[in-house]
Amino acid sequence: MQFLKNIEDLIELIMGDTKLKELSDKIYKDEPILKRASQLVQDVIPKQDTPPKLMEMRRMVYLPEAQWKSREWLFYKQGNFMAGYEDSCTDFVPFEKYSPTYSDMTLPQQRTYFGWRTMVRKGEYPDISLSYIFIYCYEMINLIGVQKRIDAYSNMKMILEHYGELQPKLKTYIEKWLFDMVIYYDLDISLLECSENIIFDKALMTLKSPAEHSEEELFSAMNTLSSYNAERSTFYKTCPEDFAAVAAGSYLELNAYYAAHRQNSLFYKFFGNISTTTHSMFAMSVFCHHRVTKHTVYEIDKVRRYVFSNGLWYCEEYSGKPHSKKKLGDLLRAVDSMMRTKLGFKKSLQCPDITKQMQKVISEQIDKLTERKKREEAAKVEIDLSKLGSIRRAAAITRDKLIVEEEYDDEPTSQPEPTVTAEEEHDDAVQNSTPLNDGEYAFMQAILYGGDCRQAAQKTGSMPSLMADSINEKLYDAFADTVLTFDGDTPVVIEDYEEELKGMILP
């Protein structure tokens, strides 16, 4: 057998033994890694300037319990032992380790960590290796070094504030762990107000009951849950209110259509039903599950709650169907594309593959928006402010004349009673008593009795289509239906209501 030159060869031989490898493939447990004697000496024999408490923590690795218990247990024990420890070390050394613990650090790295932690507790946040920050977060998750649970939460928030933007990976983990802290330690649910899960849930609840929300709220919810961010669209930026009106209106109409003609709702089409999945508290962290928790139900909102049962946590939520965000994104993208086309926007956008019903609903909503804007434009009244002064002066002169005439009009003069002609009696008989204004009344007379309805509309400065919409709206309470429709471009009365309309509107 070849002579073993040094202890490194011996370690390599032992760790490379085939029987040991076969055993390790079958059984997994935390075991101490073989170390050289020089490494063991560093753990048990202190250097001259090594703090005694730090050395005692390092020796905990060799406790009998530590040989068979988990690394999470050892981290929790060492962390509580060092909870009040402070170090004056400012000569920081780098440290990079996945899922780090105290035992993974060398003595200089441990002094670096506790020196940095001392500064953090004083409100200072110097630059440091990411692995050190993770160890501090693990301490907060395990409530190490804090008096109250909320203090651990607040400390984590401060770490997020000072290091989160520079360390995206850290930010992702901390946001998840902060959410879990509220549930696991039963903190005030208001702490979750700005979390991604709550924003997602609020958007879900809005789309689940769309009739209870405004157009702006509906569009915002759609955009939150969509794979297509409409707010970045060039067209959206030119007319955000119009875009939101068409998008929200389309969702409402599709929701009503699915309720009337489909077995499942539009919401179900996009998001399915609530599902239950196991939830790993503080995933990807070093966390010692030392709390004895009874059966617990923590309800976040109407669409999300967490349940602890038989030693496991479960989450009940709308996880969404596969590609649910894309389906909603296709709806918003279609709105963007069709509005550009119908309103003549300079840059076109390819329309996604959507159903014919969706195309029909979106098109109708765009037409509805166009008609509404035309009515609003026609109803605008322009006032020449420059003429207000002369109007006031004329009114003042008229007022003064009336006052003078009243003062000198001592005796009332008798006036002969006016005679009423047959023609005037007829005019009184046809006086407009309908909800329509005079222009609309004349427009209906023209339709009912063979007149020129286009000329009647022009006299009011409007168009036949706008006049018809307005009349349908005003007479809806009386007929519970539209009374005018169009034969091509010509407005005509629906036959069922013609006689009743002639009784209201005389020649």
Coordinates of C-alpha atoms in Angstrom, one line a residue:
M1 CA 0.0 0.0 0.0
Q2 CA 1.3 3.4 -0.9
F3 CA 2.7 5.4 2.1
L4 CA 0.3 8.1 3.2
K5 CA 2.3 11.2 3.2
N6 CA 0.1 13.4 5.3
I7 CA -3.2 13.7 7.1
E8 CA -4.8 15.3 3.9
D9 CA -4.4 11.9 2.1
L10 CA -6.0 10.1 5.1
I11 CA -9.1 12.4 5.0
E12 CA -9.4 11.9 1.3
L13 CA -9.1 8.2 1.6
I14 CA -11.8 8.0 4.3
M15 CA -14.3 10.3 2.5
G16 CA -13.7 8.4 -0.8
D17 CA -14.5 5.0 0.7
T18 CA -17.1 3.2 -1.5
K19 CA -19.0 1.8 1.5
L20 CA -19.3 5.2 3.0
K21 CA -20.6 6.6 -0.2
E22 CA -23.2 3.8 -0.4
L23 CA -24.3 4.5 3.1
S24 CA -24.6 8.3 2.5
D25 CA -26.8 7.6 -0.5
K26 CA -29.3 5.8 1.7
I27 CA -29.3 8.0 4.9
Y28 CA -29.1 11.7 5.2
K29 CA -28.4 13.5 8.4
D30 CA -26.2 16.5 9.6
E31 CA -22.7 15.3 10.4
P32 CA -19.5 17.1 11.3
I33 CA -17.0 17.3 8.4
L34 CA -13.6 15.8 9.1
K35 CA -11.1 18.5 9.9
R36 CA -7.4 18.7 10.3
A37 CA -6.0 19.0 13.7
S38 CA -4.9 22.6 13.1
Q39 CA -8.5 23.5 12.4
L40 CA -9.7 21.9 15.6
V41 CA -7.1 23.8 17.6
Q42 CA -8.6 27.1 16.3
D43 CA -12.0 26.1 17.8
V44 CA -10.9 25.0 21.2
I45 CA -7.7 26.9 22.0
P46 CA -8.2 30.7 21.9
K47 CA -5.8 33.2 20.4
Q48 CA -4.5 35.9 22.6
D49 CA -7.0 38.6 21.6
T50 CA -10.1 36.4 21.0
P51 CA -13.1 37.3 23.1
P52 CA -13.9 34.5 25.6
K53 CA -17.6 34.5 24.8
L54 CA -16.9 34.1 21.1
M55 CA -14.6 31.1 21.8
E56 CA -17.3 29.5 24.0
M57 CA -19.8 29.8 21.2
R58 CA -17.4 28.1 18.8
R59 CA -17.0 25.2 21.1
M60 CA -20.7 24.6 21.0
V61 CA -20.2 22.8 17.7
Y62 CA -18.7 19.9 19.7
L63 CA -21.5 19.5 22.2
P64 CA -22.9 15.9 22.3
E65 CA -26.3 17.3 21.2
A66 CA -24.8 19.1 18.3
Q67 CA -23.7 15.8 16.8
W68 CA -27.2 14.6 16.1
K69 CA -29.4 17.6 16.1
S70 CA -30.0 19.9 13.1
R71 CA -28.0 22.9 12.1
E72 CA -31.1 25.0 12.7
W73 CA -31.1 23.9 16.3
L74 CA -27.4 24.7 16.7
F75 CA -27.9 28.1 15.1
Y76 CA -30.7 28.9 17.5
K77 CA -28.7 27.8 20.5
Q78 CA -25.6 29.8 19.5
G79 CA -27.6 32.8 18.5
N80 CA -29.4 33.0 21.8
F81 CA -26.0 32.6 23.6
M82 CA -24.6 35.5 21.7
A83 CA -27.8 37.6 21.7
G84 CA -26.3 40.4 23.9
Y85 CA -22.8 40.2 22.6
E86 CA -21.1 43.3 21.1
D87 CA -17.8 43.5 19.2
S88 CA -15.7 46.5 18.4
C89 CA -14.2 44.9 15.2
T90 CA -14.4 47.3 12.2
D91 CA -11.8 45.5 10.0
F92 CA -14.3 43.6 7.9
V93 CA -13.4 40.6 5.9
P94 CA -15.5 39.1 3.1
F95 CA -17.8 36.1 3.5
E96 CA -19.7 34.3 0.9
K97 CA -21.8 31.2 1.8
Y98 CA -25.2 29.9 0.7
S99 CA -27.6 29.6 3.7
P100 CA -24.9 30.6 6.1
T101 CA -24.7 30.0 9.9
Y102 CA -22.2 31.0 12.6
S103 CA -20.4 27.6 12.3
D104 CA -19.7 28.3 8.6
M105 CA -17.5 31.4 9.5
T106 CA -13.9 31.6 10.4
L107 CA -13.0 33.4 13.6
P108 CA -12.2 36.7 11.7
Q109 CA -15.5 36.4 9.9
Q110 CA -17.4 35.9 13.1
R111 CA -15.8 39.0 14.6
T112 CA -16.7 40.9 11.4
Y113 CA -20.3 39.8 11.7
F114 CA -20.7 40.7 15.4
G115 CA -18.9 44.0 14.8
W116 CA -21.2 44.8 11.9
R117 CA -24.3 43.7 14.0
T118 CA -23.2 46.1 16.8
M119 CA -23.2 49.0 14.3
V120 CA -26.6 48.0 13.0
R121 CA -28.1 48.0 16.5
K122 CA -26.8 51.6 16.8
G123 CA -28.5 52.6 13.6
E124 CA -25.5 52.4 11.3
Y125 CA -25.6 50.3 8.1
P126 CA -22.1 50.0 6.5
D127 CA -21.4 48.0 3.3
I128 CA -21.0 44.3 4.1
S129 CA -21.0 40.9 2.4
L130 CA -24.5 39.6 1.6
S131 CA -24.0 36.5 3.7
Y132 CA -23.6 38.5 6.9
I133 CA -26.9 40.2 6.2
F134 CA -28.6 36.9 5.7
I135 CA -27.4 35.7 9.1
Y136 CA -28.9 38.8 10.7
C137 CA -32.2 38.1 9.0
Y138 CA -32.1 34.5 10.3
E139 CA -31.7 35.9 13.8
M140 CA -34.7 38.1 13.4
I141 CA -36.8 35.2 12.0
N142 CA -35.8 33.2 15.1
L143 CA -36.5 36.3 17.4
I144 CA -32.8 36.2 18.6
G145 CA -31.8 39.4 20.4
V146 CA -35.2 41.1 20.5
Q147 CA -37.7 41.6 23.4
K148 CA -40.8 41.7 21.3
R149 CA -41.9 40.0 18.1
I150 CA -42.7 43.3 16.4
D151 CA -39.2 44.5 17.1
A152 CA -37.8 41.6 14.9
Y153 CA -40.3 42.6 12.1
S154 CA -39.2 46.3 12.4
N155 CA -35.5 45.4 12.3
M156 CA -36.0 43.3 9.1
K157 CA -37.8 46.3 7.5
M158 CA -34.8 48.5 8.3
I159 CA -32.5 46.0 6.6
L160 CA -34.8 45.9 3.6
E161 CA -34.8 49.7 3.5
H162 CA -31.0 50.1 3.7
Y163 CA -29.8 47.1 1.6
G164 CA -32.8 45.9 -0.4
E165 CA -32.4 48.1 -3.5
L166 CA -28.7 47.2 -3.8
Q167 CA -29.4 43.5 -3.2
P168 CA -32.4 42.3 -5.3
K169 CA -32.0 38.7 -4.1
L170 CA -32.1 39.8 -0.5
K171 CA -35.2 42.0 -1.1
T172 CA -37.1 39.0 -2.6
Y173 CA -36.4 36.8 0.4
I174 CA -37.0 39.5 3.0
E175 CA -40.4 40.4 1.6
K176 CA -41.5 36.8 1.8
W177 CA -40.2 36.3 5.3
L178 CA -41.8 39.5 6.5
F179 CA -45.2 38.1 5.3
D180 CA -44.5 34.8 7.1
M181 CA -43.6 36.6 10.3
V182 CA -47.0 38.3 10.5
I183 CA -48.7 34.9 10.2
Y184 CA -46.4 32.8 12.3
Y185 CA -46.1 35.3 15.1
D186 CA -49.7 36.5 14.9
L187 CA -48.8 40.2 14.3
D188 CA -51.2 42.9 13.2
I189 CA -52.5 42.1 9.8
S190 CA -52.3 45.8 8.8
L191 CA -48.5 45.2 8.4
L192 CA -49.3 43.3 5.2
E193 CA -51.1 46.2 3.6
C194 CA -48.5 46.9 1.0
S195 CA -47.3 43.4 0.4
E196 CA -47.5 41.9 -3.1
N197 CA -49.9 39.2 -2.0
I198 CA -52.4 41.7 -0.6
I199 CA -52.2 43.9 -3.7
F200 CA -52.8 40.7 -5.7
D201 CA -55.8 39.7 -3.5
K202 CA -57.4 43.2 -3.6
A203 CA -57.2 43.1 -7.4
L204 CA -58.8 39.6 -7.4
M205 CA -61.6 40.7 -5.1
T206 CA -62.3 43.7 -7.4
L207 CA -62.6 41.5 -10.5
K208 CA -64.7 39.0 -8.6
S209 CA -67.4 41.6 -7.9
P210 CA -66.9 44.1 -10.7
A211 CA -70.3 45.8 -10.4
E212 CA -69.3 47.2 -7.0
H213 CA -66.3 49.2 -8.3
S214 CA -65.6 52.2 -10.4
E215 CA -64.1 52.1 -13.9
E216 CA -60.7 53.3 -12.5
E217 CA -60.7 50.5 -9.9
L218 CA -61.6 47.8 -12.4
F219 CA -58.9 48.9 -14.9
S220 CA -56.3 49.1 -12.2
A221 CA -57.2 45.5 -11.0
M222 CA -57.1 44.2 -14.6
N223 CA -53.7 45.8 -15.2
T224 CA -52.3 44.4 -11.9
L225 CA -53.3 40.8 -12.7
S226 CA -52.5 41.1 -16.4
S227 CA -49.3 39.9 -18.3
Y228 CA -49.8 43.0 -20.5
N229 CA -49.0 46.3 -18.7
A230 CA -51.3 48.7 -20.5
E231 CA -50.0 51.7 -18.6
R232 CA -46.8 51.4 -20.6
S233 CA -48.7 51.6 -23.9
T234 CA -48.0 54.7 -26.0
F235 CA -51.7 54.9 -26.9
Y236 CA -52.8 54.6 -23.2
K237 CA -50.7 57.6 -22.3
T238 CA -52.5 59.7 -24.8
C239 CA -56.0 59.0 -23.4
P240 CA -55.8 57.0 -20.1
E241 CA -59.4 57.7 -19.1
D242 CA -60.9 56.6 -22.4
F243 CA -58.7 53.4 -22.3
A244 CA -59.8 52.6 -18.8
A245 CA -63.5 53.2 -19.7
V246 CA -63.4 50.8 -22.6
A247 CA -61.3 48.1 -20.7
A248 CA -63.6 48.3 -17.7
G249 CA -66.7 48.4 -19.7
S250 CA -65.6 45.4 -21.8
Y251 CA -64.9 43.4 -18.6
L252 CA -68.4 44.2 -17.2
E253 CA -70.1 43.3 -20.4
L254 CA -68.2 40.0 -20.7
N255 CA -68.9 39.2 -17.1
A256 CA -72.7 39.7 -17.7
Y257 CA -72.5 37.6 -20.9
Y258 CA -70.8 34.7 -19.1
A259 CA -73.3 34.9 -16.2
A260 CA -76.2 34.7 -18.7
H261 CA -74.8 32.2 -21.3
R262 CA -72.0 30.2 -19.7
Q263 CA -72.0 27.6 -16.9
N264 CA -68.9 29.1 -15.4
S265 CA -68.2 32.8 -14.7
L266 CA -65.7 35.0 -16.4
F267 CA -63.7 35.2 -13.2
Y268 CA -63.5 31.4 -13.1
K269 CA -62.3 31.4 -16.7
F270 CA -59.4 33.5 -15.7
F271 CA -58.6 32.4 -12.1
G272 CA -60.4 29.1 -11.4
N273 CA -61.3 28.2 -7.8
I274 CA -59.5 28.5 -4.4
S275 CA -56.9 25.7 -4.0
T276 CA -55.1 24.5 -0.9
T277 CA -51.3 23.9 -1.0
T278 CA -48.7 23.3 1.7
H279 CA -46.8 26.4 2.8
S280 CA -43.2 26.3 3.9
M281 CA -42.8 29.0 6.6
F282 CA -39.6 31.0 6.1
A283 CA -38.5 29.0 3.1
M284 CA -34.8 29.0 2.2
S285 CA -33.8 30.4 5.6
V286 CA -32.2 28.9 8.7
F287 CA -35.2 28.6 11.0
C288 CA -35.7 26.5 14.1
H289 CA -39.3 25.5 14.5
H290 CA -39.3 25.6 18.3
R291 CA -42.8 26.9 18.8
V292 CA -45.6 24.5 19.8
T293 CA -48.5 25.6 17.6
K294 CA -52.0 24.4 18.0
H295 CA -54.5 24.2 15.2
T296 CA -54.6 27.7 13.8
V297 CA -56.5 29.6 11.1
Y298 CA -55.2 32.9 10.1
E299 CA -57.5 34.7 7.6
I300 CA -55.8 37.4 5.6
D301 CA -58.8 38.4 3.4
K302 CA -61.7 36.9 1.6
V303 CA -59.5 35.1 -0.9
R304 CA -56.6 34.0 1.2
R305 CA -56.0 32.3 4.5
Y306 CA -53.4 30.1 6.2
V307 CA -54.1 27.0 8.3
F308 CA -51.8 25.1 10.7
S309 CA -52.9 21.5 11.2
N310 CA -51.0 18.3 12.2
G311 CA -47.7 20.0 12.2
L312 CA -48.0 21.6 8.7
W313 CA -49.0 25.0 7.3
Y314 CA -51.4 25.2 4.4
C315 CA -52.4 28.1 2.2
E316 CA -55.8 28.5 0.7
E317 CA -55.8 31.0 -2.2
Y318 CA -56.6 31.6 -5.8
S319 CA -53.4 30.3 -7.4
G320 CA -54.8 30.9 -10.8
K321 CA -55.1 28.7 -13.8
P322 CA -52.2 28.1 -16.1
H323 CA -51.7 31.2 -18.3
S324 CA -54.5 33.1 -16.5
K325 CA -52.4 36.3 -16.6
K326 CA -51.9 35.9 -20.3
K327 CA -55.7 35.5 -20.9
L328 CA -56.4 38.8 -19.1
G329 CA -53.4 40.3 -20.8
D330 CA -54.8 39.3 -24.2
L331 CA -58.0 41.2 -23.3
L332 CA -56.2 44.4 -22.5
R333 CA -53.9 44.1 -25.5
A334 CA -57.0 43.6 -27.7
V335 CA -58.5 46.8 -26.2
D336 CA -55.3 48.6 -27.0
S337 CA -55.1 47.3 -30.6
M338 CA -58.8 47.8 -31.5
M339 CA -58.9 51.3 -30.0
R340 CA -55.9 52.3 -32.1
T341 CA -57.5 51.0 -35.3
K342 CA -61.0 52.4 -34.7
L343 CA -59.8 55.8 -33.5
G344 CA -57.1 56.2 -36.2
F345 CA -54.0 56.2 -34.0
K346 CA -50.8 56.6 -35.9
K347 CA -49.1 53.4 -34.6
S348 CA -51.0 50.1 -34.9
L349 CA -50.7 47.1 -32.6
Q350 CA -51.2 43.5 -33.6
C351 CA -54.4 42.1 -32.0
P352 CA -54.0 38.9 -30.1
D353 CA -56.1 35.8 -30.8
I354 CA -59.3 36.4 -28.8
T355 CA -62.9 35.1 -29.2
K356 CA -65.4 36.7 -31.5
Q357 CA -67.6 37.6 -28.5
M358 CA -64.7 39.5 -26.9
Q359 CA -64.1 41.3 -30.2
K360 CA -67.8 42.2 -30.4
V361 CA -67.9 43.5 -26.9
I362 CA -64.8 45.6 -27.2
S363 CA -66.0 47.1 -30.5
E364 CA -69.3 48.0 -28.9
Q365 CA -67.6 49.7 -26.0
I366 CA -65.4 51.7 -28.3
D367 CA -68.5 52.8 -30.3
K368 CA -70.3 53.7 -27.0
L369 CA -67.3 55.8 -26.0
T370 CA -67.3 57.6 -29.3
E371 CA -71.0 58.4 -29.2
R372 CA -70.8 59.7 -25.6
K373 CA -67.9 62.0 -26.6
K374 CA -69.9 63.3 -29.5
R375 CA -72.9 64.1 -27.3
E376 CA -70.6 65.8 -24.8
E377 CA -69.1 67.9 -27.6
A378 CA -72.5 68.8 -29.0
A379 CA -73.7 69.9 -25.5
K380 CA -70.8 72.2 -24.8
V381 CA -71.9 75.9 -24.3
E382 CA -69.3 78.5 -25.1
I383 CA -69.6 81.8 -23.2
D384 CA -67.9 85.0 -24.5
L385 CA -66.6 86.4 -21.2
S386 CA -65.6 89.7 -22.9
K387 CA -69.3 90.5 -23.3
L388 CA -70.3 90.0 -19.7
G389 CA -69.5 93.6 -18.8
S390 CA -71.8 95.1 -21.4
I391 CA -74.6 92.6 -20.4
R392 CA -74.3 93.8 -16.8
R393 CA -74.5 97.4 -17.8
A394 CA -77.5 96.9 -20.0
A395 CA -79.2 95.0 -17.1
A396 CA -78.5 97.8 -14.7
I397 CA -80.1 100.4 -17.0
T398 CA -83.2 98.3 -17.5
R399 CA -83.4 97.8 -13.7
D400 CA -83.3 101.6 -13.1
K401 CA -85.9 102.3 -15.7
L402 CA -88.3 99.7 -14.2
I403 CA -87.8 101.2 -10.7
V404 CA -88.5 104.7 -12.0
E405 CA -91.6 103.6 -13.9
E406 CA -92.9 101.8 -10.9
E407 CA -92.5 104.9 -8.7
Y408 CA -94.5 107.1 -11.1
D409 CA -97.2 104.6 -12.0
D410 CA -99.7 105.8 -9.4
E411 CA -102.8 104.3 -10.9
P412 CA -103.1 100.9 -12.6
T413 CA -104.5 101.1 -16.1
S414 CA -107.1 98.7 -17.2
Q415 CA -106.2 96.5 -20.2
P416 CA -108.7 94.8 -22.4
E417 CA -108.8 91.0 -22.1
P418 CA -107.0 89.3 -25.0
T419 CA -109.1 87.3 -27.4
V420 CA -108.1 83.7 -28.1
T421 CA -108.3 82.6 -31.7
A422 CA -109.0 79.0 -32.9
E423 CA -105.4 78.8 -34.2
E424 CA -104.0 79.8 -30.8
E425 CA -106.2 77.2 -29.1
H426 CA -104.7 74.5 -31.4
D427 CA -101.2 75.7 -30.5
D428 CA -102.0 75.3 -26.8
A429 CA -103.4 71.9 -27.3
V430 CA -100.1 70.6 -28.9
Q431 CA -97.9 72.1 -26.2
N432 CA -95.0 69.8 -25.4
S433 CA -95.7 67.8 -22.2
T434 CA -93.2 65.0 -22.8
P435 CA -89.6 64.6 -21.3
L436 CA -88.3 65.7 -24.7
N437 CA -87.0 69.2 -25.4
D438 CA -88.5 71.2 -28.2
G439 CA -85.8 70.1 -30.7
E440 CA -86.3 66.4 -29.9
Y441 CA -90.1 66.9 -30.0
A442 CA -89.8 68.4 -33.5
F443 CA -87.5 65.5 -34.5
M444 CA -90.1 62.9 -33.4
Q445 CA -92.9 64.8 -35.2
A446 CA -90.8 64.6 -38.5
I447 CA -90.3 60.8 -38.1
L448 CA -93.9 60.1 -37.1
Y449 CA -95.7 62.3 -39.6
G450 CA -93.4 62.2 -42.7
G451 CA -91.3 65.2 -42.1
D452 CA -87.5 65.7 -42.7
C453 CA -85.9 64.4 -39.5
R454 CA -82.4 65.3 -40.7
Q455 CA -83.4 68.9 -41.2
A456 CA -85.0 68.9 -37.7
A457 CA -81.7 67.6 -36.2
Q458 CA -79.7 70.2 -38.1
K459 CA -81.8 73.0 -36.6
T460 CA -80.7 71.9 -33.2
G461 CA -77.0 71.6 -34.2
S462 CA -77.0 67.8 -33.7
M463 CA -77.1 64.6 -35.8
P464 CA -79.9 62.1 -36.2
S465 CA -77.9 59.3 -34.4
L466 CA -77.3 61.6 -31.3
M467 CA -80.9 62.8 -31.3
A468 CA -82.1 59.2 -31.4
D469 CA -79.9 58.1 -28.5
S470 CA -81.1 61.0 -26.4
I471 CA -84.8 60.3 -27.1
N472 CA -84.4 56.6 -26.4
E473 CA -82.8 57.4 -23.1
K474 CA -85.5 60.0 -22.1
L475 CA -88.4 57.7 -23.1
Y476 CA -87.0 54.6 -21.6
D477 CA -88.8 55.1 -18.2
A478 CA -92.1 55.2 -20.1
F479 CA -91.6 52.3 -22.5
A480 CA -88.8 50.2 -20.7
D481 CA -87.4 49.8 -24.2
T482 CA -85.8 51.8 -27.0
V483 CA -88.5 53.4 -29.3
L484 CA -86.2 54.4 -32.2
T485 CA -84.0 52.2 -34.3
F486 CA -82.2 52.7 -37.6
D487 CA -82.9 51.4 -41.1
G488 CA -79.5 52.1 -42.6
D489 CA -78.9 55.7 -41.8
T490 CA -82.6 56.6 -41.3
P491 CA -84.2 56.6 -37.9
V492 CA -87.5 54.7 -37.7
V493 CA -90.0 54.1 -34.9
I494 CA -90.4 50.6 -33.6
E495 CA -93.8 49.5 -34.9
D496 CA -95.1 48.3 -31.5
Y497 CA -94.8 51.8 -30.0
E498 CA -95.9 53.9 -33.0
E499 CA -99.6 54.5 -32.0
E500 CA -98.7 55.2 -28.4
L501 CA -96.0 57.7 -29.5
K502 CA -98.5 59.5 -31.8
G503 CA -100.7 59.9 -28.7
M504 CA -97.9 61.7 -26.9
I505 CA -96.5 63.7 -29.9
L506 CA -99.1 65.4 -32.0
P507 CA -98.6 66.7 -35.6

